[in-house]
Coordinates of C-alpha atoms and ligand atoms in Angstrom, one line a residue:
C1 CA -14.2 16.4 -44.8
L2 CA -12.8 15.4 -41.4
G3 CA -13.0 17.0 -38.1
G4 CA -15.3 19.7 -39.5
S5 CA -12.6 21.1 -41.8
C6 CA -12.1 20.4 -45.4
K7 CA -8.3 21.0 -45.8
Q8 CA -6.1 18.7 -47.8
A9 CA -4.0 16.3 -45.9
K10 CA -0.3 17.3 -46.0
S11 CA 1.1 14.0 -47.3
P12 CA -0.1 11.0 -49.3
E13 CA 0.5 8.9 -46.2
A14 CA -1.7 11.1 -44.1
Q15 CA -4.3 11.0 -46.8
A16 CA -4.2 7.2 -46.8
L17 CA -4.8 7.2 -43.1
I18 CA -7.7 9.5 -43.5
D19 CA -9.1 7.4 -46.2
E20 CA -8.8 4.3 -44.0
G21 CA -10.9 6.2 -41.6
K22 CA -9.8 4.2 -38.6
D23 CA -6.9 6.0 -37.1
Y24 CA -7.8 9.6 -37.5
D25 CA -9.1 11.3 -34.5
P26 CA -10.7 14.7 -35.3
A27 CA -9.9 15.9 -31.8
F28 CA -6.3 16.4 -32.9
G29 CA -7.2 18.6 -35.9
E30 CA -5.7 18.1 -39.3
N31 CA -2.4 19.8 -38.4
K32 CA -1.5 16.8 -36.3
I33 CA -1.9 14.3 -39.0
E34 CA 1.8 14.1 -39.6
E35 CA 2.2 13.0 -36.1
I36 CA -0.2 10.2 -36.5
V37 CA 1.5 9.0 -39.6
E38 CA 4.8 9.1 -37.8
A39 CA 3.3 7.3 -34.8
R40 CA 2.0 4.7 -37.1
R41 CA 5.4 4.2 -38.6
D42 CA 7.0 3.8 -35.3
L43 CA 4.4 1.3 -34.3
Q44 CA 5.5 -0.8 -37.2
G45 CA 8.8 -1.2 -35.3
E46 CA 11.3 1.4 -36.3
S47 CA 14.3 1.2 -34.0
F48 CA 16.8 3.7 -32.9
N49 CA 20.4 3.2 -31.8
H50 CA 20.9 4.8 -28.4
Q51 CA 24.3 4.6 -26.8
G52 CA 25.1 1.4 -28.7
V53 CA 21.8 -0.2 -27.7
S54 CA 19.0 -0.7 -30.2
I55 CA 15.7 0.5 -28.8
T56 CA 12.4 0.4 -30.6
Y57 CA 10.6 3.6 -29.8
H58 CA 6.9 4.3 -29.7
P59 CA 4.8 7.4 -29.8
T60 CA 3.4 8.8 -26.6
N61 CA 1.7 12.1 -26.6
L62 CA -1.3 11.3 -28.7
K63 CA -4.3 10.8 -26.4
K64 CA -5.7 8.3 -28.8
W65 CA -3.0 5.9 -28.1
R66 CA -4.0 5.6 -24.5
S67 CA -4.6 2.1 -23.2
A68 CA -8.2 3.0 -22.2
P69 CA -10.4 6.1 -22.3
V70 CA -9.9 8.8 -19.7
V71 CA -11.6 7.8 -16.4
L72 CA -14.3 10.2 -15.3
P73 CA -15.6 10.5 -11.7
V74 CA -18.6 8.3 -11.0
P75 CA -21.2 10.5 -9.3
G76 CA -22.0 9.3 -5.8
Q77 CA -19.4 6.5 -5.7
P78 CA -17.1 6.7 -2.6
G79 CA -13.5 7.6 -3.1
E80 CA -13.8 9.3 -6.6
N81 CA -11.2 11.9 -7.3
G82 CA -9.0 10.4 -4.6
K83 CA -11.3 11.5 -1.8
A84 CA -11.5 9.8 1.6
V85 CA -14.1 7.1 2.2
H86 CA -16.1 7.4 5.4
I87 CA -17.4 4.2 7.0
P88 CA -20.8 4.6 8.7
P89 CA -20.7 3.9 12.5
E90 CA -22.9 0.7 12.1
Q91 CA -20.1 -0.8 10.0
E92 CA -17.2 0.0 12.3
E93 CA -17.0 -3.5 13.7
L94 CA -16.9 -5.0 10.3
M95 CA -14.3 -2.5 9.3
K96 CA -12.0 -3.4 12.2
E97 CA -12.4 -7.1 11.4
K98 CA -11.5 -6.6 7.7
F99 CA -8.6 -4.3 8.6
K100 CA -6.7 -7.3 10.0
L101 CA -6.7 -9.1 6.7
N102 CA -4.3 -6.7 4.9
Q103 CA -3.5 -4.1 7.6
F104 CA -5.5 -1.5 5.7
N105 CA -9.1 -0.5 5.5
L106 CA -10.3 -3.3 3.2
L107 CA -13.9 -2.3 3.7
A108 CA -13.2 1.1 2.3
S109 CA -11.1 -0.2 -0.5
D110 CA -13.8 -2.6 -1.6
M111 CA -16.3 0.3 -1.8
I112 CA -14.2 2.2 -4.3
S113 CA -14.3 1.6 -8.0
L114 CA -11.4 -0.4 -9.4
N115 CA -11.3 2.5 -12.0
R116 CA -11.6 5.3 -9.6
S117 CA -10.7 8.8 -10.8
L118 CA -7.8 10.7 -9.3
Q119 CA -6.8 14.3 -9.5
D120 CA -3.9 15.3 -11.7
V121 CA -1.5 16.1 -8.9
R122 CA 1.4 17.3 -11.0
L123 CA 3.0 20.7 -10.7
D124 CA 2.0 23.0 -13.5
G125 CA 5.5 22.9 -14.9
C126 CA 5.2 19.1 -15.3
R127 CA 1.9 19.3 -17.2
S128 CA 3.4 21.5 -19.9
K129 CA 6.6 19.4 -20.3
V130 CA 7.1 17.9 -23.7
Y131 CA 8.7 14.5 -23.6
P132 CA 10.5 12.9 -26.5
R133 CA 7.7 11.6 -28.7
L134 CA 9.5 8.3 -29.1
L135 CA 9.9 6.4 -25.9
P136 CA 10.7 2.8 -25.1
T137 CA 8.0 0.3 -24.2
T138 CA 7.7 -1.0 -20.7
S139 CA 6.3 -4.1 -18.9
I140 CA 4.9 -3.7 -15.5
V141 CA 5.9 -6.3 -12.9
I142 CA 3.7 -6.5 -9.8
V143 CA 4.5 -9.1 -7.1
F144 CA 2.1 -10.0 -4.3
H145 CA 1.5 -12.3 -1.4
N146 CA -2.1 -12.5 -0.2
E147 CA -3.0 -9.1 -1.7
A148 CA -6.6 -7.9 -1.5
W149 CA -8.6 -8.2 -4.7
S150 CA -9.6 -4.5 -4.9
T151 CA -6.2 -3.0 -4.3
L152 CA -4.5 -5.4 -6.7
L153 CA -7.0 -4.8 -9.5
R154 CA -7.1 -1.1 -8.8
T155 CA -3.3 -1.1 -9.3
V156 CA -3.8 -2.9 -12.6
W157 CA -6.6 -0.6 -13.8
S158 CA -4.7 2.6 -12.9
V159 CA -1.8 1.4 -15.1
I160 CA -4.2 0.6 -18.0
N161 CA -6.1 3.8 -17.6
R162 CA -3.2 6.2 -17.3
S163 CA -0.5 4.8 -19.6
P164 CA -0.2 5.4 -23.3
K165 CA -1.1 2.2 -25.1
A166 CA 1.9 2.1 -27.3
L167 CA 4.3 2.3 -24.3
L168 CA 2.6 -0.5 -22.3
K169 CA 3.8 -3.9 -23.4
E170 CA 2.2 -6.0 -20.8
I171 CA 1.4 -6.3 -17.1
I172 CA 3.0 -9.3 -15.3
L173 CA 1.5 -10.3 -12.0
V174 CA 3.6 -12.6 -9.9
D175 CA 1.7 -14.5 -7.2
D176 CA 4.1 -15.4 -4.4
A177 CA 2.3 -18.5 -3.1
S178 CA -0.8 -16.7 -1.9
E179 CA -3.3 -18.7 0.1
R180 CA -6.4 -16.9 -1.0
D181 CA -8.9 -18.5 -3.4
Y182 CA -9.8 -15.4 -5.4
L183 CA -6.2 -15.0 -6.4
G184 CA -6.3 -18.4 -8.3
K185 CA -8.6 -19.2 -11.2
K186 CA -10.8 -16.2 -10.6
L187 CA -7.9 -13.8 -11.1
E188 CA -6.8 -15.6 -14.3
E189 CA -10.3 -15.4 -15.7
Y190 CA -10.6 -11.7 -14.8
V191 CA -7.4 -10.6 -16.5
K192 CA -8.1 -12.4 -19.8
D193 CA -10.3 -9.7 -21.2
L194 CA -8.4 -6.6 -20.2
P195 CA -7.4 -4.1 -22.9
V196 CA -3.7 -4.8 -22.3
P197 CA -2.1 -8.2 -22.0
V198 CA -2.0 -9.2 -18.4
Y199 CA -0.2 -12.5 -17.3
V200 CA -0.3 -14.3 -14.0
L201 CA 2.8 -16.2 -12.9
R202 CA 3.1 -18.1 -9.7
T203 CA 6.1 -19.1 -7.6
E204 CA 6.1 -22.7 -6.5
K205 CA 6.6 -21.9 -2.9
R206 CA 6.9 -18.7 -0.9
S207 CA 9.9 -16.9 -2.3
G208 CA 9.8 -13.4 -1.0
L209 CA 9.4 -10.3 -3.0
I210 CA 13.0 -10.3 -4.3
R211 CA 12.9 -13.7 -6.0
A212 CA 9.3 -13.1 -7.1
R213 CA 10.4 -10.0 -8.9
L214 CA 13.2 -11.9 -10.5
L215 CA 10.7 -14.4 -11.8
G216 CA 8.5 -11.6 -13.2
A217 CA 11.5 -9.9 -14.8
E218 CA 12.4 -13.0 -16.8
K219 CA 9.2 -12.9 -18.7
V220 CA 9.4 -9.2 -19.6
T221 CA 9.3 -8.5 -23.3
G222 CA 9.2 -4.6 -23.1
Q223 CA 12.5 -2.7 -23.2
V224 CA 12.0 -1.3 -19.7
I225 CA 10.9 -3.0 -16.5
T226 CA 8.6 -1.0 -14.3
F227 CA 8.1 -2.5 -10.8
L228 CA 5.1 -1.6 -8.7
D229 CA 3.7 -2.8 -5.4
A230 CA 0.3 -4.5 -5.5
H231 CA -1.5 -1.6 -3.8
C232 CA -0.7 1.4 -5.9
E233 CA -2.6 3.9 -8.1
C234 CA -0.9 5.6 -11.0
T235 CA -1.9 9.2 -11.7
E236 CA -2.1 11.0 -15.0
G237 CA 1.2 11.3 -16.8
W238 CA 3.1 9.0 -14.5
L239 CA 4.9 6.9 -17.1
E240 CA 6.3 9.2 -19.7
P241 CA 8.7 11.1 -17.3
L242 CA 10.1 7.8 -16.1
L243 CA 10.8 6.4 -19.5
A244 CA 12.1 9.7 -20.8
R245 CA 14.9 9.6 -18.3
I246 CA 16.0 6.2 -19.4
V247 CA 16.2 7.5 -23.0
E248 CA 18.5 10.2 -21.8
N249 CA 20.8 7.7 -20.1
R250 CA 20.0 4.0 -20.1
K251 CA 21.8 3.6 -16.8
T252 CA 19.2 5.7 -15.0
V253 CA 17.0 3.9 -12.5
V254 CA 14.1 6.2 -11.9
C255 CA 11.3 6.3 -9.3
P256 CA 8.1 8.3 -9.2
I257 CA 7.2 10.4 -6.2
I258 CA 5.4 8.0 -4.0
D259 CA 2.2 9.6 -2.8
V260 CA 0.2 8.3 0.1
I261 CA -3.0 6.4 -0.1
S262 CA -4.3 6.4 3.4
D263 CA -4.5 3.0 5.0
E264 CA -7.5 4.3 7.0
S265 CA -9.6 6.1 4.4
F266 CA -8.0 5.4 1.0
E267 CA -7.7 9.2 0.5
Y268 CA -5.0 10.1 -2.1
I269 CA -2.6 12.4 -0.4
T270 CA 0.2 14.1 -2.4
A271 CA 3.7 13.6 -1.0
S272 CA 6.4 16.3 -0.9
D273 CA 8.7 16.8 -3.8
M274 CA 11.3 18.1 -1.4
T275 CA 12.1 14.7 0.2
W276 CA 14.6 12.1 -1.0
G277 CA 15.7 8.7 0.3
G278 CA 18.4 8.2 2.9
F279 CA 19.2 5.7 5.6
N280 CA 20.1 5.6 9.3
W281 CA 22.8 3.6 11.1
K282 CA 20.4 0.7 11.5
L283 CA 20.2 0.8 7.7
N284 CA 16.5 1.6 7.7
F285 CA 15.4 3.4 4.6
R286 CA 14.2 6.9 5.6
W287 CA 12.9 10.0 3.9
Y288 CA 14.9 13.2 4.5
R289 CA 14.7 16.7 3.2
V290 CA 16.4 17.2 -0.1
S291 CA 19.8 18.9 0.4
Q292 CA 20.4 22.5 -0.7
R293 CA 23.3 21.1 -2.8
E294 CA 20.9 19.1 -4.8
M295 CA 18.4 22.0 -5.1
D296 CA 21.2 24.1 -6.4
R297 CA 22.3 21.5 -8.9
R298 CA 18.7 21.5 -10.2
K299 CA 18.8 25.3 -10.3
G300 CA 15.9 25.4 -7.9
D301 CA 13.6 23.7 -10.5
R302 CA 11.2 21.4 -8.6
T303 CA 10.2 19.7 -11.8
A304 CA 13.7 18.7 -12.7
P305 CA 14.6 15.0 -11.9
L306 CA 16.0 14.7 -8.4
R307 CA 19.1 12.6 -7.7
T308 CA 18.4 10.6 -4.6
P309 CA 20.9 8.7 -2.5
T310 CA 18.6 5.8 -2.0
M311 CA 15.1 4.6 -3.1
A312 CA 12.2 3.2 -1.2
G313 CA 12.3 0.1 -3.4
G314 CA 8.9 -0.7 -4.6
L315 CA 8.3 1.6 -7.5
F316 CA 10.8 2.2 -10.3
S317 CA 11.7 1.8 -13.9
I318 CA 14.9 0.3 -15.2
D319 CA 16.1 -0.6 -18.7
K320 CA 15.7 -4.4 -18.9
D321 CA 19.2 -5.1 -20.2
Y322 CA 20.7 -2.7 -17.6
F323 CA 18.8 -4.5 -14.9
Y324 CA 20.8 -7.7 -15.6
E325 CA 24.1 -5.9 -16.5
I326 CA 24.1 -4.4 -13.0
G327 CA 23.3 -7.6 -11.2
S328 CA 19.5 -7.7 -10.9
Y329 CA 18.9 -8.6 -7.3
D330 CA 20.7 -10.5 -4.6
E331 CA 19.0 -13.9 -4.7
G332 CA 20.3 -14.6 -1.2
M333 CA 17.7 -12.2 0.2
D334 CA 14.4 -13.5 1.6
I335 CA 10.8 -12.3 1.9
W336 CA 11.2 -8.5 2.5
G337 CA 13.7 -5.8 3.2
G338 CA 17.2 -4.7 2.3
E339 CA 17.0 -5.0 -1.5
N340 CA 16.1 -1.3 -1.8
L341 CA 19.3 -0.1 -0.2
E342 CA 21.3 -2.9 -2.0
M343 CA 20.1 -1.7 -5.4
S344 CA 20.6 2.0 -4.4
F345 CA 24.3 1.5 -3.4
R346 CA 24.9 -0.8 -6.3
V347 CA 23.5 1.6 -8.9
W348 CA 25.5 4.5 -7.6
Q349 CA 28.7 2.7 -6.9
C350 CA 28.7 0.9 -10.2
G351 CA 28.2 3.8 -12.5
G352 CA 24.5 4.3 -12.7
V353 CA 22.2 7.1 -11.6
L354 CA 19.3 6.9 -9.2
E355 CA 16.6 9.5 -9.6
I356 CA 13.1 10.5 -8.5
S357 CA 11.2 12.0 -11.3
T358 CA 9.1 14.7 -9.5
C359 CA 6.7 14.9 -12.4
S360 CA 5.7 11.2 -12.0
H361 CA 3.2 10.5 -9.1
V362 CA 2.1 7.1 -8.0
G363 CA 0.1 6.5 -4.8
H364 CA 0.9 3.6 -2.4
V365 CA -0.9 2.3 0.6
F366 CA 1.7 2.6 3.4
R367 CA 0.9 0.3 6.3
G368 CA 1.7 0.4 10.0
T369 CA 2.5 -3.3 10.2
S370 CA 3.2 -6.1 7.8
P371 CA 0.1 -8.3 7.1
Y372 CA 1.9 -11.5 6.2
S373 CA 4.1 -14.1 7.8
F374 CA 7.9 -14.1 7.7
P375 CA 8.8 -17.8 7.7
G376 CA 11.9 -18.1 9.9
G377 CA 11.1 -14.9 11.9
V378 CA 10.8 -11.2 11.0
S379 CA 14.0 -10.0 12.6
N380 CA 16.2 -12.9 11.4
I381 CA 15.2 -12.3 7.8
I382 CA 15.5 -8.5 7.8
L383 CA 18.7 -8.5 9.8
K384 CA 20.2 -11.1 7.4
N385 CA 19.1 -9.2 4.3
T386 CA 20.5 -6.0 5.7
A387 CA 23.8 -7.6 6.8
R388 CA 24.3 -8.8 3.2
V389 CA 24.0 -5.2 2.0
A390 CA 26.5 -4.1 4.6
E391 CA 28.9 -6.9 3.9
V392 CA 29.0 -6.4 0.1
W393 CA 28.7 -2.7 -0.4
M394 CA 29.6 -0.7 2.7
D395 CA 33.3 -1.4 3.4
Q396 CA 34.3 -0.2 6.9
W397 CA 31.0 1.7 7.3
K398 CA 29.3 -1.7 7.9
D399 CA 30.5 -1.2 11.5
F400 CA 27.8 1.4 12.0
Y401 CA 25.2 -1.2 11.2
Y402 CA 26.6 -3.8 13.5
V403 CA 27.2 -1.5 16.5
M404 CA 23.8 -0.1 16.2
T405 CA 22.0 -3.4 15.7
P406 CA 23.4 -5.8 18.2
G407 CA 21.1 -8.7 17.0
A408 CA 22.7 -8.5 13.6
R409 CA 26.1 -9.8 14.8
N410 CA 24.7 -13.2 15.5
V411 CA 22.9 -13.7 12.2
A412 CA 24.3 -15.9 9.5
V413 CA 24.6 -13.7 6.4
G414 CA 25.1 -16.7 4.1
D415 CA 27.4 -16.8 1.1
V416 CA 28.1 -13.3 -0.3
S417 CA 31.0 -14.2 -2.5
K418 CA 29.0 -14.0 -5.7
R419 CA 27.9 -10.5 -4.9
R420 CA 31.4 -9.4 -4.0
E421 CA 32.6 -10.9 -7.3
L422 CA 29.9 -8.8 -9.1
R423 CA 31.2 -5.7 -7.4
A424 CA 34.7 -6.5 -8.5
K425 CA 33.7 -7.4 -12.0
L426 CA 31.7 -4.2 -12.5
H427 CA 34.7 -2.2 -11.1
C428 CA 32.3 -0.5 -8.7
K429 CA 33.5 2.4 -6.6
S430 CA 34.0 2.4 -2.8
F431 CA 31.4 3.3 -0.2
R432 CA 33.7 6.3 0.6
W433 CA 33.2 7.5 -2.9
Y434 CA 29.5 7.1 -2.5
L435 CA 29.5 9.1 0.8
E436 CA 31.8 11.8 -0.6
N437 CA 30.1 12.3 -4.0
I438 CA 26.5 11.1 -3.7
Y439 CA 25.5 11.5 -0.1
P440 CA 27.8 14.0 1.8
E441 CA 24.7 14.8 3.9
S442 CA 24.6 11.3 5.2
Q443 CA 24.1 10.3 8.8
M444 CA 27.2 8.2 8.4
P445 CA 30.3 10.3 9.0
L446 CA 32.9 10.2 6.3
D447 CA 35.9 10.5 8.7
Y448 CA 35.8 9.6 12.3
Y449 CA 38.3 9.0 15.1
Y450 CA 36.3 6.7 17.1
L451 CA 33.1 4.5 17.1
G452 CA 32.0 2.9 20.3
D453 CA 30.8 3.7 23.8
I454 CA 32.0 6.6 26.0
R455 CA 32.7 5.7 29.6
N456 CA 33.3 8.0 32.6
L457 CA 36.5 7.2 34.4
E458 CA 35.0 7.8 37.9
S459 CA 31.5 6.4 37.7
R460 CA 32.4 3.8 35.0
N461 CA 29.0 4.5 33.5
C462 CA 28.4 5.2 29.8
L463 CA 26.7 8.0 27.8
D464 CA 23.4 6.7 26.6
T465 CA 20.8 8.2 24.3
M466 CA 18.1 6.3 26.2
G467 CA 16.4 6.0 22.8
R468 CA 15.4 9.7 23.1
K469 CA 14.5 11.9 20.2
S470 CA 16.0 15.1 18.9
G471 CA 15.6 18.0 21.4
E472 CA 15.7 15.8 24.5
N473 CA 18.5 15.4 27.0
L474 CA 21.5 13.1 26.7
G475 CA 21.4 10.3 29.3
M476 CA 23.8 8.1 31.1
T477 CA 23.6 4.6 32.7
Y478 CA 25.7 1.5 33.4
C479 CA 27.6 0.2 30.4
H480 CA 26.0 -2.8 28.8
N481 CA 28.6 -3.4 26.0
M482 CA 25.8 -4.0 23.5
G483 CA 26.1 -1.0 21.3
G484 CA 22.8 0.6 20.2
N485 CA 22.0 3.6 22.3
Q486 CA 25.5 3.6 23.8
V487 CA 27.3 3.9 20.6
F488 CA 28.8 7.2 19.6
A489 CA 31.0 8.3 16.7
Y490 CA 33.6 11.1 17.4
T491 CA 34.0 12.6 13.9
K492 CA 36.6 14.7 12.1
R493 CA 34.0 17.5 12.1
Q494 CA 34.1 17.4 15.9
Q495 CA 30.7 15.9 16.3
I496 CA 29.8 13.3 18.9
M497 CA 26.9 11.5 17.3
N498 CA 24.6 8.6 17.6
D499 CA 22.7 7.9 14.4
D500 CA 20.8 11.1 13.4
N501 CA 21.6 13.0 16.6
C502 CA 24.6 15.0 17.9
L503 CA 25.5 16.1 21.4
D504 CA 24.5 19.8 21.5
A505 CA 24.7 22.5 24.1
N506 CA 24.0 26.2 24.0
S507 CA 25.1 27.5 27.3
K508 CA 28.2 27.0 29.5
N509 CA 26.3 25.0 32.1
G510 CA 24.4 22.8 29.8
P511 CA 22.1 20.9 29.5
V512 CA 23.6 18.6 26.9
K513 CA 20.9 17.6 24.4
L514 CA 20.6 15.3 21.5
V515 CA 19.8 17.3 18.5
R516 CA 19.6 16.4 14.8
C517 CA 23.2 16.8 13.4
H518 CA 23.5 19.8 11.3
G519 CA 27.2 19.4 10.3
M520 CA 27.9 23.1 10.9
G521 CA 30.0 22.9 14.0
G522 CA 28.6 25.6 16.4
N523 CA 26.8 24.1 19.4
Q524 CA 27.7 20.6 18.2
A525 CA 31.5 20.9 18.2
W526 CA 33.4 19.1 20.8
V527 CA 37.1 18.3 21.3
Y528 CA 38.3 15.1 23.0
D529 CA 41.7 15.5 24.6
E530 CA 43.4 12.1 24.6
V531 CA 45.8 13.1 27.3
D532 CA 43.7 14.7 29.9
K533 CA 40.6 12.7 28.7
T534 CA 38.2 15.7 28.7
I535 CA 35.4 16.2 26.3
K536 CA 35.4 20.0 25.8
H537 CA 32.5 21.9 24.2
V538 CA 34.2 24.3 21.8
N539 CA 31.8 27.2 21.9
T540 CA 31.6 27.5 25.7
G541 CA 34.9 26.0 26.7
S542 CA 33.1 23.9 29.4
C543 CA 33.7 20.2 30.0
L544 CA 31.4 17.2 29.9
Q545 CA 30.9 15.9 33.4
K546 CA 29.3 12.8 35.0
P547 CA 25.9 13.3 36.6
D548 CA 25.8 14.3 40.2
S549 CA 23.9 12.3 42.8
S550 CA 20.7 14.4 42.4
D551 CA 20.1 13.0 38.9
V552 CA 22.2 10.0 38.2
N553 CA 21.1 9.8 34.6
L554 CA 21.9 13.4 33.5
P555 CA 25.4 14.2 32.3
L556 CA 26.4 17.8 32.9
L557 CA 28.3 20.6 31.3
R558 CA 30.6 22.4 33.8
P559 CA 33.7 24.6 33.9
C560 CA 36.7 22.4 33.4
N561 CA 38.3 21.1 36.6
Y562 CA 40.2 18.1 35.0
G563 CA 38.9 15.8 37.8
E564 CA 38.0 12.1 37.2
G565 CA 34.3 13.1 36.9
Q566 CA 35.3 14.9 33.7
Q567 CA 37.5 12.2 32.3
W568 CA 36.1 9.9 29.6
I569 CA 37.4 6.7 28.0
M570 CA 36.9 6.1 24.3
E571 CA 37.9 2.4 24.1
S572 CA 35.1 0.0 23.6
D573 CA 35.0 -3.5 25.2
F574 CA 32.5 -4.8 22.8
K575 CA 33.4 -6.6 19.5
W576 CA 31.5 -6.5 16.3
Ligands
UD2_601 C1 8.9 -1.1 0.8 C2 8.7 -1.1 -0.7 C3 8.7 -2.6 -1.1 C4 10.0 -3.2 -0.8 C5 10.2 -3.1 0.7 C6 11.5 -3.6 1.1 C7 7.6 0.9 -1.5 C8 6.4 1.6 -1.8 N1 7.5 -0.4 -1.0 O1 7.9 -1.8 1.7 O2 8.4 -2.6 -2.5 O3 11.0 -2.6 -1.5 O4 10.1 -1.8 1.1 O5 11.7 -4.9 0.8 O6 8.7 1.4 -1.9 N2 5.5 -9.5 -1.3 C9 5.7 -10.7 -1.9 N3 6.2 -11.8 -1.1 C10 6.6 -11.6 0.1 C11 6.5 -10.4 0.7 C12 5.9 -9.3 0.0 O7 5.3 -10.9 -3.0 O8 7.0 -12.6 0.7 C13 4.9 -8.4 -2.0 C14 3.8 -7.6 -1.4 O9 2.6 -8.3 -1.5 C15 3.9 -6.3 -2.0 C16 5.4 -6.1 -2.3 O10 5.9 -7.4 -2.2 O11 3.2 -6.2 -3.2 C17 6.1 -5.2 -1.3 O12 5.7 -5.6 0.0 P1 5.1 -4.6 1.1 O13 4.0 -3.8 0.4 O14 4.8 -5.3 2.3 O15 6.4 -3.6 1.3 P2 6.4 -2.1 1.8 O16 5.5 -1.3 0.9 O17 6.1 -2.1 3.2
MN602 MN1 3.8 -1.8 -0.3

């Protein structure tokens, strides 16, 4: 009798398993024995034809197929259950010293178990979700340069501890020419005896994360590649929702919610499921609030997969064949940056889908500054990578990047012809299509009459954001012809905008403020008259006027008098 009951097994196959005695877990009760039989069968390599692609599926929702036993909190050990670690005052000096090595609190990280326990942070609706029992296998690819031992191995352990064994093909660590001894032989020895195959590959010379990931991807034998940064922690149930989306549509690239592991205390802090990825005119990746449009499409269900305009870049799953079909990565990109927007635009424009699965949570240590070197200079590298994104994918909207980022105009982007050929070969859609269909809420206007500086006819000075934030006053100063804070778009929706902010006024005598664009007209609607050269505020009928002598940096809103002080030129001198 098994599991305390003496019922007959429901099939001879089930009986055979019971007789074998190995695979039967009483915790599941006898009713579940069919599942184990089925699981067994699938493990023997049954495949399934999905959208013309043959995928070998494996069982998931049987606890006994986990890669390792459930991790329980270790009483007394710092950081268990994702709690913050507190450093005693006498160790503060040491803490500060160690912080410099990786730009996070290494002393705290080293005090925490490599196996630390975490809360199950999922929404209730996620916990009760039933995923297809048959899911593809995945290989995890983690690239690193000079990563700390404890964060790297905690990433590895969190994958092992919280992934179903049958789904986890292997973990591939790619060392991008690290200069730390422990990442050599010691690492190779350590990973030998783990319950899941873990391999260490090494780049010959510093290649940057993009080419290091390409090296790792080549060795993948699973059906899905899952990329992670080297300082992550996966939580309960993180993997199944990612793989399940790829089963639905193999052209889905799917990210978890990226929770925050504090760089100060290593506390695990859940991130919002109401944010998605966007970008500003500088082509920095940024988080923004999910649009009402997308909430409506998901019928308000926060557990439903979220279509995101862009991804952060570090953490995602992608069908291995699709990864190559759609052009893997741009090998012309160095070290760090840009590849996340490149892949986001490419996936959407070339017929794929980019999602955040709100039921999958993975923590990541976000840092204030980068800990490693950028051979050739940080800004050169990032400007170049980003310029490649703009040149290949953004059509005329690349202008926004160049006007906003003066330094980028002088950077050599290198040869982008291969990537443009890829775009043509895959019959990818235009950036206009992307803005219209995927990201209508974007900071980049779909239609605009003008992009450049706005100069007063009398004073010859230019409107300038002075780098101020939303809610602060618009400024004005001499024209520098460099773009940046002096660039404004005059849009078809009657906005005058710089990056995220629009000129905004709520009374007929001003002040004129910079306020986050809302796209609803109202206080942010302006009309430029090409003949009398006025910029008129629609709601109040007042005109934008140059500052008076009492405050030379503060443009005014005044009743229209059609004098030169209210005349503005929208014709830039600068070239990009
Ligand atoms: C984010 C992404 C990161 C990447 C980057 C843009 C997340 C959580 N992170 O920045 O994955 O998309 O944006 O490029 O979405 N590395 C190397 N060689 C190098 C430099 C870095 O192997 O030359 C490794 C590094 O050790 C780390 C990974 O690449 O494991 C990502 O680097 P990061 O953690 O500095 O990037 P992050 O999180 O600031
Ligand atoms: Mn990172």
